[in-house]
Short mmCIF file of C-alpha atoms (C1' of nucleotides) in Angstrom, two decimals:
data_model
loop_
_atom_site.label_atom_id
_atom_site.label_comp_id
_atom_site.label_asym_id
_atom_site.label_seq_id
_atom_site.Cartn_x
_atom_site.Cartn_y
_atom_site.Cartn_z
CA MET A 416 -1.91 -45.38 -17.25
CA ALA A 417 -6.08 -44.86 -16.02
CA ALA A 418 -8.37 -47.56 -17.52
CA MET A 419 -10.37 -46.44 -20.19
CA SER A 420 -14.09 -46.52 -20.80
CA SER A 421 -14.12 -49.32 -23.33
CA ASN A 422 -17.56 -48.56 -24.44
CA THR A 423 -19.57 -45.47 -25.59
CA SER A 424 -22.72 -46.43 -23.45
CA ASN A 425 -20.54 -45.83 -20.49
CA LYS A 426 -21.47 -42.11 -19.68
CA GLY A 427 -20.38 -41.85 -16.22
CA SER A 428 -16.73 -43.54 -16.52
CA PHE A 429 -16.26 -41.45 -19.92
CA LYS A 430 -16.83 -38.33 -17.92
CA HIS A 431 -14.91 -39.66 -15.01
CA ASP A 432 -11.96 -40.45 -17.43
CA LEU A 433 -11.78 -37.15 -18.76
CA PHE A 434 -12.01 -34.59 -15.75
CA ALA A 435 -9.15 -37.22 -14.36
CA GLN A 436 -7.29 -36.25 -17.63
CA PHE A 437 -7.47 -32.38 -16.81
CA ALA A 438 -7.05 -32.90 -13.42
CA ARG A 439 -3.54 -34.58 -14.98
CA VAL A 440 -2.49 -31.24 -16.03
CA GLY A 441 -3.45 -29.45 -12.65
CA LYS A 442 -1.80 -32.30 -10.86
CA ALA A 443 1.24 -31.16 -12.81
CA LEU A 444 0.70 -27.27 -11.44
CA SER A 445 0.47 -28.51 -7.95
CA ASN A 446 3.89 -28.55 -7.07
CA GLY A 447 6.10 -25.50 -6.56
CA ASN A 448 8.95 -27.18 -7.80
CA ARG A 449 7.32 -27.80 -10.85
CA LEU A 450 5.95 -24.69 -11.34
CA GLU A 451 9.44 -22.88 -10.77
CA LEU A 452 10.68 -25.08 -13.57
CA LEU A 453 7.81 -23.99 -16.00
CA GLU A 454 8.30 -20.09 -15.33
CA PHE A 455 12.18 -20.96 -15.97
CA LEU A 456 11.58 -22.58 -19.20
CA ALA A 457 9.13 -19.98 -20.16
CA GLN A 458 12.37 -17.87 -21.05
CA GLY A 459 13.08 -20.56 -23.81
CA GLU A 460 14.77 -24.35 -24.05
CA ARG A 461 16.82 -25.14 -21.07
CA GLY A 462 18.97 -28.07 -20.14
CA VAL A 463 18.28 -30.44 -17.11
CA ASP A 464 21.52 -29.62 -15.49
CA GLU A 465 20.64 -25.72 -15.88
CA LEU A 466 17.10 -26.58 -14.60
CA ALA A 467 18.41 -28.50 -11.45
CA ARG A 468 21.23 -25.94 -10.56
CA VAL A 469 18.24 -22.76 -10.82
CA SER A 470 15.73 -25.00 -8.89
CA GLY A 471 18.42 -26.19 -6.38
CA LEU A 472 16.71 -29.68 -6.98
CA SER A 473 19.04 -32.74 -7.39
CA VAL A 474 19.63 -34.01 -11.16
CA ALA A 475 17.55 -36.90 -10.73
CA ASN A 476 14.84 -35.04 -8.88
CA THR A 477 14.66 -32.36 -11.41
CA SER A 478 14.54 -35.16 -13.86
CA GLN A 479 11.22 -36.93 -12.36
CA HIS A 480 9.59 -33.48 -12.20
CA LEU A 481 10.24 -32.81 -15.91
CA GLN A 482 8.88 -36.30 -16.59
CA GLN A 483 5.74 -35.19 -14.70
CA LEU A 484 5.56 -32.33 -16.95
CA ARG A 485 5.83 -33.91 -20.43
CA GLN A 486 3.46 -36.50 -19.27
CA ALA A 487 0.91 -33.97 -18.18
CA GLY A 488 1.90 -32.37 -21.77
CA LEU A 489 3.31 -29.19 -20.44
CA VAL A 490 6.80 -29.70 -21.78
CA LEU A 491 8.56 -31.27 -24.48
CA SER A 492 12.16 -32.67 -24.54
CA ARG A 493 14.84 -32.81 -27.49
CA LYS A 494 18.07 -34.92 -27.12
CA ASP A 495 20.95 -32.95 -29.19
CA GLY A 496 24.59 -35.27 -28.24
CA LEU A 497 24.33 -35.86 -24.55
CA LYS A 498 22.10 -33.35 -23.48
CA VAL A 499 18.63 -33.21 -23.31
CA TYR A 500 16.67 -29.94 -23.67
CA TYR A 501 13.24 -28.96 -22.60
CA ARG A 502 10.79 -26.29 -23.43
CA LEU A 503 7.07 -25.53 -23.24
CA SER A 504 5.29 -27.81 -25.27
CA GLY A 505 3.30 -24.45 -26.56
CA ASP A 506 2.14 -20.33 -25.82
CA ASP A 507 -0.81 -21.88 -24.38
CA VAL A 508 1.34 -23.18 -21.44
CA ILE A 509 2.41 -19.42 -20.72
CA THR A 510 -1.32 -18.12 -20.95
CA LEU A 511 -2.38 -21.40 -18.25
CA LEU A 512 0.87 -20.07 -16.28
CA GLY A 513 -0.47 -16.44 -16.64
CA ALA A 514 -3.84 -17.27 -15.44
CA LEU A 515 -2.64 -19.31 -12.63
CA ARG A 516 -0.61 -16.14 -11.30
CA GLY A 517 -3.74 -13.95 -11.76
CA VAL A 518 -6.03 -15.98 -10.00
CA ALA A 519 -3.40 -16.73 -6.95
CA GLU A 520 -2.54 -12.73 -6.91
CA ARG A 521 -6.09 -11.96 -6.60
CA HIS A 522 -7.64 -14.35 -4.66
CA VAL A 523 -5.27 -15.73 -2.37
CA ALA A 524 -4.83 -13.81 0.69
CA ASP A 525 -1.73 -15.79 1.67
CA VAL A 526 0.01 -14.29 -1.33
CA GLU A 527 -0.66 -10.74 -0.53
CA ARG A 528 0.44 -10.65 2.67
CA LEU A 529 3.74 -12.60 1.62
CA VAL A 530 4.50 -9.91 -1.27
CA ASN A 531 3.47 -7.25 1.29
CA SER A 532 5.87 -8.56 4.05
CA TYR A 533 8.86 -8.80 1.97
CA LEU A 534 8.27 -4.91 0.04
CA THR A 535 8.18 -2.48 3.03
CA VAL A 536 6.09 0.12 0.94
CA LYS A 537 3.86 -1.80 -1.69
CA ASP A 538 2.99 1.66 -3.72
CA ASP A 539 6.31 2.74 -4.20
CA LEU A 540 7.29 -0.30 -5.99
CA GLU A 541 3.99 -0.44 -8.57
CA PRO A 542 5.18 -2.05 -11.70
CA ILE A 543 5.65 0.13 -14.52
CA PRO A 544 3.87 -1.23 -17.68
CA ARG A 545 5.48 -2.71 -20.69
CA ASP A 546 4.32 -0.29 -23.47
CA GLU A 547 5.20 2.83 -21.33
CA LEU A 548 8.69 1.41 -20.74
CA LEU A 549 9.42 0.93 -24.04
CA GLY A 550 8.98 4.70 -24.94
CA ARG A 551 11.00 5.61 -22.30
CA VAL A 552 13.89 3.25 -23.33
CA LYS A 553 13.88 4.78 -26.16
CA HIS A 554 14.34 8.25 -25.22
CA ASP A 555 16.91 7.25 -22.67
CA LEU A 556 14.67 8.29 -19.78
CA VAL A 557 15.63 5.02 -17.85
CA THR A 558 18.10 2.62 -17.16
CA VAL A 559 16.63 -0.72 -17.61
CA LEU A 560 18.23 -3.65 -15.25
CA ASP A 561 18.16 -7.57 -16.47
CA VAL A 562 18.95 -9.28 -12.85
CA ARG A 563 18.56 -12.68 -14.22
CA PRO A 564 21.82 -14.80 -14.84
CA PRO A 565 24.23 -14.10 -17.60
CA GLU A 566 22.74 -16.94 -19.91
CA GLU A 567 19.41 -16.06 -19.67
CA TYR A 568 19.87 -12.59 -20.47
CA ALA A 569 22.09 -13.57 -23.60
CA ALA A 570 19.37 -16.09 -24.68
CA GLY A 571 17.40 -12.77 -25.18
CA HIS A 572 16.49 -9.65 -23.06
CA VAL A 573 14.69 -6.35 -23.46
CA PRO A 574 16.33 -4.05 -26.01
CA GLY A 575 18.90 -1.73 -24.44
CA ALA A 576 18.86 -3.58 -20.88
CA VAL A 577 21.79 -4.09 -18.80
CA ASN A 578 22.58 -7.43 -17.48
CA VAL A 579 23.37 -6.78 -13.64
CA PRO A 580 22.85 -10.11 -11.68
CA LEU A 581 22.25 -9.54 -7.87
CA ASP A 582 25.49 -10.52 -6.52
CA LYS A 583 27.06 -7.64 -8.57
CA LEU A 584 24.73 -4.92 -8.17
CA GLU A 585 26.45 -3.58 -4.93
CA GLN A 586 29.25 -2.89 -7.39
CA TYR A 587 27.27 -1.56 -10.10
CA LEU A 588 25.24 0.91 -7.85
CA LEU A 589 28.15 3.29 -7.52
CA ALA A 590 28.21 3.87 -11.20
CA LEU A 591 24.79 4.95 -11.33
CA ASP A 592 23.35 8.27 -11.77
CA PRO A 593 21.04 9.00 -8.56
CA GLN A 594 18.68 11.19 -10.69
CA GLN A 595 18.29 8.37 -13.28
CA GLU A 596 15.25 5.98 -12.90
CA ILE A 597 15.92 2.16 -13.00
CA VAL A 598 13.08 -0.69 -13.88
CA ALA A 599 14.23 -3.80 -13.07
CA TYR A 600 12.69 -6.81 -14.42
CA CYS A 601 13.59 -10.75 -14.34
CA ARG A 602 11.84 -14.25 -15.24
CA GLY A 603 7.96 -13.41 -14.72
CA PRO A 604 5.58 -11.22 -12.85
CA HIS A 605 6.56 -13.09 -9.29
CA CYS A 606 10.31 -13.40 -9.66
CA VAL A 607 11.89 -12.61 -6.98
CA LEU A 608 15.05 -11.07 -8.50
CA ALA A 609 13.30 -8.34 -9.27
CA PHE A 610 11.70 -7.61 -6.28
CA ASP A 611 14.87 -8.00 -4.02
CA ALA A 612 16.86 -5.66 -7.03
CA VAL A 613 14.26 -3.00 -6.57
CA ALA A 614 14.13 -2.99 -2.82
CA ARG A 615 17.85 -2.80 -2.41
CA LEU A 616 18.14 -0.15 -4.95
CA ARG A 617 15.42 1.80 -3.21
CA GLU A 618 17.76 1.54 0.18
CA LYS A 619 20.53 3.27 -1.61
CA GLY A 620 17.97 6.05 -2.23
CA LEU A 621 17.48 5.40 -5.90
CA LYS A 622 14.21 5.66 -7.92
CA ALA A 623 13.78 2.32 -9.06
CA ARG A 624 10.36 0.25 -10.19
CA ARG A 625 10.09 -3.37 -10.81
CA MET A 626 8.59 -3.95 -14.77
CA GLN A 627 5.20 -5.11 -15.04
CA ASP A 628 5.56 -8.89 -15.60
CA GLY A 629 8.97 -10.37 -16.67
CA PHE A 630 10.69 -11.23 -20.11
CA PRO A 631 8.70 -14.68 -20.95
CA GLU A 632 5.63 -12.02 -21.02
CA TRP A 633 7.27 -9.45 -22.90
CA LYS A 634 8.10 -11.57 -25.44
CA GLN A 635 4.54 -13.18 -25.59
CA ALA A 636 3.58 -9.56 -26.58
CA GLY A 637 6.06 -9.48 -29.33
CA LEU A 638 7.77 -6.75 -28.03
CA PRO A 639 11.06 -6.30 -29.60
CA VAL A 640 13.91 -8.68 -28.32
CA GLU A 641 17.65 -8.53 -27.83
CA GLU A 642 20.03 -11.31 -27.85
CA GLY A 643 23.45 -11.97 -27.03
CA GLU A 644 26.02 -10.24 -24.82
CA MET B 1432 0.11 -21.91 7.65
CA ALA B 1433 3.78 -22.02 6.05
CA ALA B 1434 6.00 -20.26 7.69
CA MET B 1435 7.02 -17.01 6.15
CA SER B 1436 10.47 -15.54 5.72
CA SER B 1437 10.74 -12.95 8.36
CA ASN B 1438 13.61 -10.95 6.77
CA THR B 1439 14.07 -9.88 3.14
CA SER B 1440 17.59 -11.27 2.76
CA ASN B 1441 16.27 -14.95 3.14
CA LYS B 1442 15.59 -14.93 -0.77
CA GLY B 1443 15.26 -18.61 -0.99
CA SER B 1444 12.83 -19.00 1.17
CA PHE B 1445 10.77 -16.21 0.18
CA LYS B 1446 10.64 -17.76 -3.51
CA HIS B 1447 10.07 -21.09 -1.89
CA ASP B 1448 6.98 -19.65 0.23
CA LEU B 1449 5.83 -17.99 -3.24
CA PHE B 1450 5.93 -20.56 -5.70
CA ALA B 1451 4.26 -22.81 -2.82
CA GLN B 1452 1.43 -20.35 -2.73
CA PHE B 1453 0.70 -20.80 -6.57
CA ALA B 1454 0.80 -24.56 -5.92
CA ARG B 1455 -1.82 -24.19 -3.95
CA VAL B 1456 -3.84 -23.22 -6.41
CA GLY B 1457 -2.51 -25.71 -8.66
CA LYS B 1458 -3.25 -28.51 -5.80
CA ALA B 1459 -6.96 -27.26 -5.96
CA LEU B 1460 -7.20 -27.99 -9.82
CA SER B 1461 -5.33 -31.62 -9.33
CA ASN B 1462 -8.35 -33.68 -8.80
CA GLY B 1463 -10.78 -34.60 -10.88
CA ASN B 1464 -13.84 -34.14 -8.84
CA ARG B 1465 -12.88 -30.72 -7.70
CA LEU B 1466 -12.72 -30.10 -11.63
CA GLU B 1467 -16.22 -31.07 -12.00
CA LEU B 1468 -17.79 -29.08 -9.07
CA LEU B 1469 -15.78 -25.94 -10.54
CA GLU B 1470 -17.37 -26.60 -14.01
CA PHE B 1471 -20.54 -27.02 -12.52
CA LEU B 1472 -20.03 -23.82 -10.40
CA ALA B 1473 -19.38 -21.94 -13.56
CA GLN B 1474 -22.99 -21.86 -14.31
CA GLY B 1475 -23.65 -19.64 -11.42
CA GLU B 1476 -24.31 -20.41 -7.74
CA ARG B 1477 -25.23 -23.84 -6.39
CA GLY B 1478 -26.01 -25.21 -2.88
CA VAL B 1479 -23.81 -27.88 -1.37
CA ASP B 1480 -26.53 -30.45 -1.97
CA GLU B 1481 -26.77 -29.67 -5.65
CA LEU B 1482 -23.35 -30.15 -5.97
CA ALA B 1483 -23.10 -33.40 -3.81
CA ARG B 1484 -25.98 -34.88 -6.36
CA VAL B 1485 -24.27 -33.93 -9.63
CA SER B 1486 -21.07 -34.82 -8.85
CA GLY B 1487 -22.09 -37.95 -7.43
CA LEU B 1488 -20.01 -37.50 -3.98
CA SER B 1489 -21.21 -37.55 -0.48
CA VAL B 1490 -22.28 -34.49 1.03
CA ALA B 1491 -19.63 -34.59 3.45
CA ASN B 1492 -17.00 -35.10 0.69
CA THR B 1493 -18.18 -32.41 -1.55
CA SER B 1494 -18.28 -30.05 1.61
CA GLN B 1495 -14.26 -31.04 2.28
CA HIS B 1496 -13.76 -30.41 -1.45
CA LEU B 1497 -15.31 -27.11 -1.69
CA GLN B 1498 -13.33 -26.00 1.45
CA GLN B 1499 -10.02 -26.96 -0.26
CA LEU B 1500 -11.14 -25.03 -3.34
CA ARG B 1501 -12.09 -21.64 -1.17
CA GLN B 1502 -8.86 -22.11 0.74
CA ALA B 1503 -7.25 -21.71 -2.87
CA GLY B 1504 -9.37 -18.81 -3.28
CA LEU B 1505 -11.20 -20.21 -6.28
CA VAL B 1506 -14.58 -20.31 -4.65
CA LEU B 1507 -16.51 -18.05 -2.58
CA SER B 1508 -19.60 -19.10 -0.01
CA ARG B 1509 -22.56 -17.56 1.35
CA LYS B 1510 -24.93 -18.51 3.67
CA ASP B 1511 -28.38 -17.96 3.58
CA GLY B 1512 -30.60 -19.55 6.12
CA LEU B 1513 -30.11 -23.36 6.30
CA LYS B 1514 -28.06 -23.46 3.03
CA VAL B 1515 -24.64 -22.43 2.26
CA TYR B 1516 -24.43 -21.45 -1.32
CA TYR B 1517 -21.03 -21.50 -3.28
CA ARG B 1518 -19.82 -19.49 -5.95
CA LEU B 1519 -16.93 -18.82 -8.24
CA SER B 1520 -14.92 -16.03 -6.94
CA GLY B 1521 -14.30 -14.21 -10.07
CA ASP B 1522 -14.13 -14.54 -13.80
CA ASP B 1523 -10.65 -14.85 -13.84
CA VAL B 1524 -11.14 -18.44 -12.45
CA ILE B 1525 -13.38 -19.15 -15.86
CA THR B 1526 -10.58 -18.11 -17.69
CA LEU B 1527 -8.49 -20.14 -15.99
CA LEU B 1528 -10.27 -23.10 -16.19
CA GLY B 1529 -10.42 -22.72 -19.79
CA ALA B 1530 -6.68 -22.40 -20.10
CA LEU B 1531 -6.08 -25.64 -18.39
CA ARG B 1532 -9.03 -26.95 -20.76
CA GLY B 1533 -7.24 -25.62 -23.78
CA VAL B 1534 -3.71 -27.21 -22.59
CA ALA B 1535 -5.20 -30.41 -21.78
CA GLU B 1536 -7.04 -30.60 -25.03
CA ARG B 1537 -3.95 -29.75 -27.32
CA HIS B 1538 -1.32 -31.59 -26.03
CA VAL B 1539 -2.69 -34.70 -23.88
CA ALA B 1540 -2.63 -37.45 -26.24
CA ASP B 1541 -4.98 -39.59 -23.76
CA VAL B 1542 -7.72 -36.57 -24.03
CA GLU B 1543 -8.13 -37.05 -27.77
CA ARG B 1544 -8.06 -40.74 -27.88
CA LEU B 1545 -10.74 -40.79 -24.90
CA VAL B 1546 -12.92 -38.45 -27.18
CA ASN B 1547 -12.28 -39.95 -30.36
CA SER B 1548 -12.82 -43.58 -28.91
CA TYR B 1549 -16.48 -41.93 -27.68
CA LEU B 1550 -17.29 -40.71 -30.90
CA THR B 1551 -17.20 -42.84 -33.73
CA VAL B 1552 -16.88 -40.10 -36.52
CA LYS B 1553 -15.11 -36.97 -35.08
CA ASP B 1554 -14.97 -34.66 -38.41
CA ASP B 1555 -19.12 -34.84 -38.70
CA LEU B 1556 -19.28 -33.45 -35.01
CA GLU B 1557 -17.27 -30.58 -35.39
CA PRO B 1558 -18.67 -27.96 -33.27
CA ILE B 1559 -20.54 -24.70 -34.44
CA PRO B 1560 -18.85 -21.36 -33.42
CA ARG B 1561 -20.79 -19.39 -31.22
CA ASP B 1562 -21.31 -16.32 -33.26
CA GLU B 1563 -22.34 -17.97 -35.85
CA LEU B 1564 -25.18 -20.14 -33.96
CA LEU B 1565 -26.39 -16.66 -32.85
CA GLY B 1566 -27.30 -15.36 -36.41
CA ARG B 1567 -28.91 -18.82 -37.43
CA VAL B 1568 -31.22 -18.83 -34.04
CA LYS B 1569 -32.36 -15.38 -35.24
CA HIS B 1570 -33.32 -16.52 -38.48
CA ASP B 1571 -34.78 -19.67 -37.10
CA LEU B 1572 -32.54 -22.10 -39.43
CA VAL B 1573 -31.72 -24.02 -36.53
CA THR B 1574 -33.08 -25.80 -33.57
CA VAL B 1575 -30.98 -25.07 -30.22
CA LEU B 1576 -31.25 -27.80 -27.56
CA ASP B 1577 -29.93 -27.40 -23.99
CA VAL B 1578 -29.28 -30.93 -22.66
CA ARG B 1579 -28.83 -29.79 -19.17
CA PRO B 1580 -31.08 -30.50 -16.08
CA PRO B 1581 -34.01 -27.89 -15.81
CA GLU B 1582 -32.91 -26.31 -12.71
CA GLU B 1583 -29.43 -25.48 -14.88
CA TYR B 1584 -31.30 -24.38 -17.87
CA ALA B 1585 -33.71 -22.02 -15.72
CA ALA B 1586 -30.69 -20.09 -14.40
CA GLY B 1587 -29.68 -18.86 -17.83
CA HIS B 1588 -29.76 -20.45 -21.42
CA VAL B 1589 -28.91 -19.32 -24.93
CA PRO B 1590 -31.98 -17.19 -26.28
CA GLY B 1591 -34.63 -19.57 -27.75
CA ALA B 1592 -32.73 -22.69 -26.87
CA VAL B 1593 -35.24 -25.95 -26.00
CA ASN B 1594 -34.33 -27.23 -22.98
CA VAL B 1595 -34.40 -31.20 -23.33
CA PRO B 1596 -32.79 -33.73 -20.74
CA LEU B 1597 -30.94 -36.44 -22.19
CA ASP B 1598 -33.75 -38.98 -20.86
CA LYS B 1599 -36.73 -37.26 -22.53
CA LEU B 1600 -34.67 -37.10 -25.63
CA GLU B 1601 -36.17 -40.09 -27.37
CA GLN B 1602 -39.81 -38.39 -27.04
CA TYR B 1603 -38.77 -35.26 -28.19
CA LEU B 1604 -36.81 -36.68 -31.29
CA LEU B 1605 -40.42 -37.70 -33.28
CA ALA B 1606 -41.79 -34.11 -32.84
CA LEU B 1607 -38.50 -32.58 -34.71
CA ASP B 1608 -38.34 -31.80 -38.52
CA PRO B 1609 -35.80 -34.20 -39.76
CA GLN B 1610 -34.67 -31.54 -42.19
CA GLN B 1611 -33.92 -28.72 -39.29
CA GLU B 1612 -30.43 -28.66 -38.10
CA ILE B 1613 -30.16 -29.20 -34.58
CA VAL B 1614 -27.36 -27.68 -32.09
CA ALA B 1615 -26.98 -29.17 -28.78
CA TYR B 1616 -24.87 -27.39 -25.80
CA CYS B 1617 -24.44 -28.06 -22.23
CA ARG B 1618 -21.93 -27.06 -19.57
CA GLY B 1619 -18.56 -26.82 -20.84
CA PRO B 1620 -16.44 -27.56 -24.25
CA HIS B 1621 -16.13 -31.16 -22.49
CA CYS B 1622 -19.68 -31.74 -21.12
CA VAL B 1623 -20.49 -35.19 -22.28
CA LEU B 1624 -24.44 -34.64 -22.66
CA ALA B 1625 -23.65 -32.56 -25.76
CA PHE B 1626 -21.63 -35.25 -27.04
CA ASP B 1627 -24.25 -37.89 -26.45
CA ALA B 1628 -27.38 -36.04 -27.51
CA VAL B 1629 -25.53 -35.26 -30.85
CA ALA B 1630 -24.67 -38.93 -31.13
CA ARG B 1631 -27.93 -39.84 -30.35
CA LEU B 1632 -29.50 -37.66 -32.96
CA ARG B 1633 -26.87 -38.56 -35.62
CA GLU B 1634 -28.15 -42.29 -34.91
CA LYS B 1635 -31.39 -41.37 -35.55
CA GLY B 1636 -30.56 -39.51 -38.93
CA LEU B 1637 -30.71 -36.52 -37.83
CA LYS B 1638 -28.44 -33.42 -38.56
CA ALA B 1639 -26.89 -32.38 -35.18
CA ARG B 1640 -23.57 -30.63 -34.09
CA ARG B 1641 -22.38 -29.57 -30.92
CA MET B 1642 -22.24 -25.63 -30.18
CA GLN B 1643 -18.55 -24.66 -29.57
CA ASP B 1644 -17.95 -24.74 -25.93
CA GLY B 1645 -20.72 -24.33 -23.75
CA PHE B 1646 -23.06 -22.28 -21.29
CA PRO B 1647 -20.52 -20.87 -19.12
CA GLU B 1648 -18.33 -19.75 -21.98
CA TRP B 1649 -21.56 -18.25 -23.85
CA LYS B 1650 -22.38 -16.16 -21.05
CA GLN B 1651 -18.57 -14.76 -20.53
CA ALA B 1652 -18.64 -13.97 -24.35
CA GLY B 1653 -21.29 -11.50 -23.53
CA LEU B 1654 -23.64 -12.75 -25.62
CA PRO B 1655 -27.27 -12.82 -24.71
CA VAL B 1656 -28.54 -14.74 -22.17
CA GLU B 1657 -32.35 -15.63 -21.43
CA GLU B 1658 -33.85 -16.92 -18.14
CA GLY B 1659 -36.61 -18.71 -16.67
CA GLU B 1660 -38.37 -21.57 -17.55
"C1'" DC C 1220 -37.45 -24.57 24.00
"C1'" DT C 1221 -37.41 -28.87 21.19
"C1'" DT C 1222 -36.93 -30.70 17.09
"C1'" DC C 1223 -35.35 -30.92 12.39
"C1'" DT C 1224 -31.88 -30.30 8.79
"C1'" DA C 1225 -28.13 -28.47 6.04
"C1'" DT C 1226 -23.62 -28.22 6.56
"C1'" DT C 1227 -19.17 -28.84 8.93
"C1'" DC C 1228 -15.83 -30.78 11.59
"C1'" DA C 1229 -12.72 -34.46 13.02
"C1'" DA C 1230 -10.72 -38.69 13.56
"C1'" DA C 1231 -8.95 -43.23 10.46
"C1'" DT C 1232 -7.51 -45.55 6.64
"C1'" DG C 1233 -5.52 -46.69 2.19
"C1'" DA C 1234 -3.38 -44.54 -1.78
"C1'" DT C 1235 -0.49 -40.97 -3.71
"C1'" DT C 1236 3.67 -38.02 -3.75
"C1'" DT C 1237 8.04 -36.53 -2.44
"C1'" DA C 1238 13.24 -36.72 -2.16
"C1'" DT C 1239 16.93 -39.49 -1.52
"C1'" DT C 1240 19.92 -43.09 -3.49
"C1'" DG C 1241 22.27 -46.34 -6.30
"C1'" DA C 1242 22.33 -48.81 -10.62
"C1'" DA C 1243 21.59 -48.33 -15.55
"C1'" DT C 1244 21.12 -46.24 -19.90
"C1'" DA C 1245 22.62 -44.06 -24.00
"C1'" DA C 1246 25.90 -41.03 -26.89
"C1'" DT C 1247 30.79 -38.72 -26.82
"C1'" DT C 1248 35.84 -39.13 -26.26
"C1'" DG C 1249 40.31 -40.80 -25.69
"C1'" DC D 357 36.81 -50.51 -27.28
"C1'" DA D 358 36.84 -48.43 -22.49
"C1'" DA D 359 36.12 -44.64 -20.00
"C1'" DT D 360 33.30 -40.22 -19.01
"C1'" DT D 361 29.36 -37.60 -18.92
"C1'" DA D 362 24.26 -36.07 -18.92
"C1'" DT D 363 20.34 -38.60 -18.15
"C1'" DT D 364 17.01 -41.43 -16.64
"C1'" DC D 365 15.06 -45.63 -14.04
"C1'" DA D 366 13.82 -48.03 -9.94
"C1'" DA D 367 12.85 -48.72 -4.91
"C1'" DT D 368 12.65 -46.60 -0.38
"C1'" DA D 369 10.94 -43.78 3.69
"C1'" DA D 370 8.45 -39.86 5.16
"C1'" DA D 371 4.76 -36.74 4.03
"C1'" DT D 372 0.78 -35.55 2.39
"C1'" DC D 373 -4.02 -36.60 0.42
"C1'" DA D 374 -8.81 -38.55 -0.36
"C1'" DT D 375 -12.47 -40.83 1.15
"C1'" DT D 376 -15.51 -42.32 4.71
"C1'" DT D 377 -17.73 -42.51 8.88
"C1'" DG D 378 -20.27 -40.21 12.73
"C1'" DA D 379 -20.43 -36.68 15.34
"C1'" DA D 380 -21.09 -31.26 16.16
"C1'" DT D 381 -22.78 -27.05 14.60
"C1'" DA D 382 -25.70 -23.08 13.56
"C1'" DG D 383 -30.27 -21.77 11.92
"C1'" DA D 384 -35.60 -22.69 11.13
"C1'" DA D 385 -39.83 -24.29 11.90
"C1'" DG D 386 -43.33 -26.19 15.22
#
DNA sequence: CTTCTATTCAAATGATTTATTGAATAATTG
DNA sequence: CAATTATTCAATAAATCATTTGAATAGAAG
C-alpha cells in the first residue's frame, strides 16, 4: 500500500513509514464497531454472520471491518466449507485491548460520566475480583450469572455459572433466593449486559455485583473454564 | 459531545456510546505523527516547540495533534510562563504504546519487511536485553552509546552511557577501542537512530548491538537513571 | 502601556472513512 | 450441472479528518 523507502540511507522516510505502520494498528482501533467486533472475538472464533448479528451491522459492512482488522494484523481468518471464521491473531491483542480500555477508563472523563450516569449508585456496583469469586463459587456462597447469549456460554464459561440471557432474566428472578449474592459477568469489563443485569437485579432488592472484567480476561488469566450446555 | 443515553433501558445507545469513547483513544493512535509525538513524550515533559522541531511538523499543526491527544486523555499539559509543557497522562500510556508496538511487530508483515530492508543482516543486530546490559556496564565490558540529542540525554539516560548524536558519530569512532563491544540505544524499540548507529558502527568493523527497547522502557522498568550532562 | 513571543483558535481545502447497495466469487446441495 | 448460500468486492454519497494559513490570545519584558 504505502510506498516503502527503497534505500537505507533515507532515514526520514524510514521513520515515517515505520510510524505509519504502527498507525495502521491504531487506525484499526479507531472505530467503535471494530472494537466491538474485537471484544466479541476475544471470546473465541466466530463466523461473519454471528459477528454481524451481534454488532447490528450488515454482513457486508461487517466483512469490510474484518478485512481492515486483518490488514492491521489483529485478526486471522480460516475458511471451513461455506463459512469463514475469524479469531484474534494472538493473546497480545487481548493485552492491547485491555491497555486501551485501561487508559480510556482512567483518563477519559466522558467514559466515567457515561458509566456513572448509567449506574445510579456506583459504589454499590463495585466489581468483585476474579480470584475472590473462585473461592466463593466453590463453597456455593454465590450464584454466578452468565448473561451472554447461549452460543457464547456454550463456547466456554466460568465453572458453575448459570446462563441467563437478559431477556430471560425476569423469569429467572422469581426462582432466586433473595439472600444469595449474585455475581454477573459477560464479555469484558465494559460489556453492557452485566451492568444491565446487576442494575435490574438490584432494583428487585437482590444483592448483585459485577464480576471484575469478563470472560475473556478470566480465560486469559488461566482460571478454570467449563464448556458445553 | 456525543449525545448520551438518557435512560437505562436504551442499551444499544449506551453500548454504542461506550465503544465510541474507547474508539476516541484508538483514533488518537491512528496517526503516525501523533504516535511519534507520544514516543517523544514517553521520555518526559516537552514544550510544543521542541515537539514541533523533532517531528518536523509546523507548530500550529503540532498543537492541534496535541489537542487531540489531550482530548483522548493520553497527555496532560502544564503552563509555565510563556511555554506550555506536555507530558503523558500516566504510565499506562507507555504500556499502551508498548502493546501497540508489540502487536504491530508480531503481526504486521510490512513492519518486518521494513525493518529487514533497512538492516541488511538482521541476526547480527539482535538487541541485547536490558538486565544483561546492566551487569556488563558495571564491569566496564561494554561502551553504552546514547545517540539521542543532547537535551534528551540530559533529561535522563542509562548510567555510564556516552552521548554521541549521530552527526558526531564519525569523529567519535576513531577514539574507540575496536575490541570493545558497543551497545546503542535511543528513544524506543523502533527509534531509527539506534538502528542507524549500529549499522554504521558495524560498517567500520566494530562490534555493535542495539539495546533492547529504548530509554523510556528502561526507565519504566525501574532501572537506575542518571541525569545531567 | 506597548511590544514581543509562544501557543492556540478558526476557517478552508483536499484526502480518508463509513455505510449502503448490488454484483461477483466460491463452496455446497439437490 | 444448476441452484443455493455465505462471503467478499466495487462503487457511491455523506461524513469526518489532516494540514495549512493567518489571526487571536495570554503572559513576559522593556
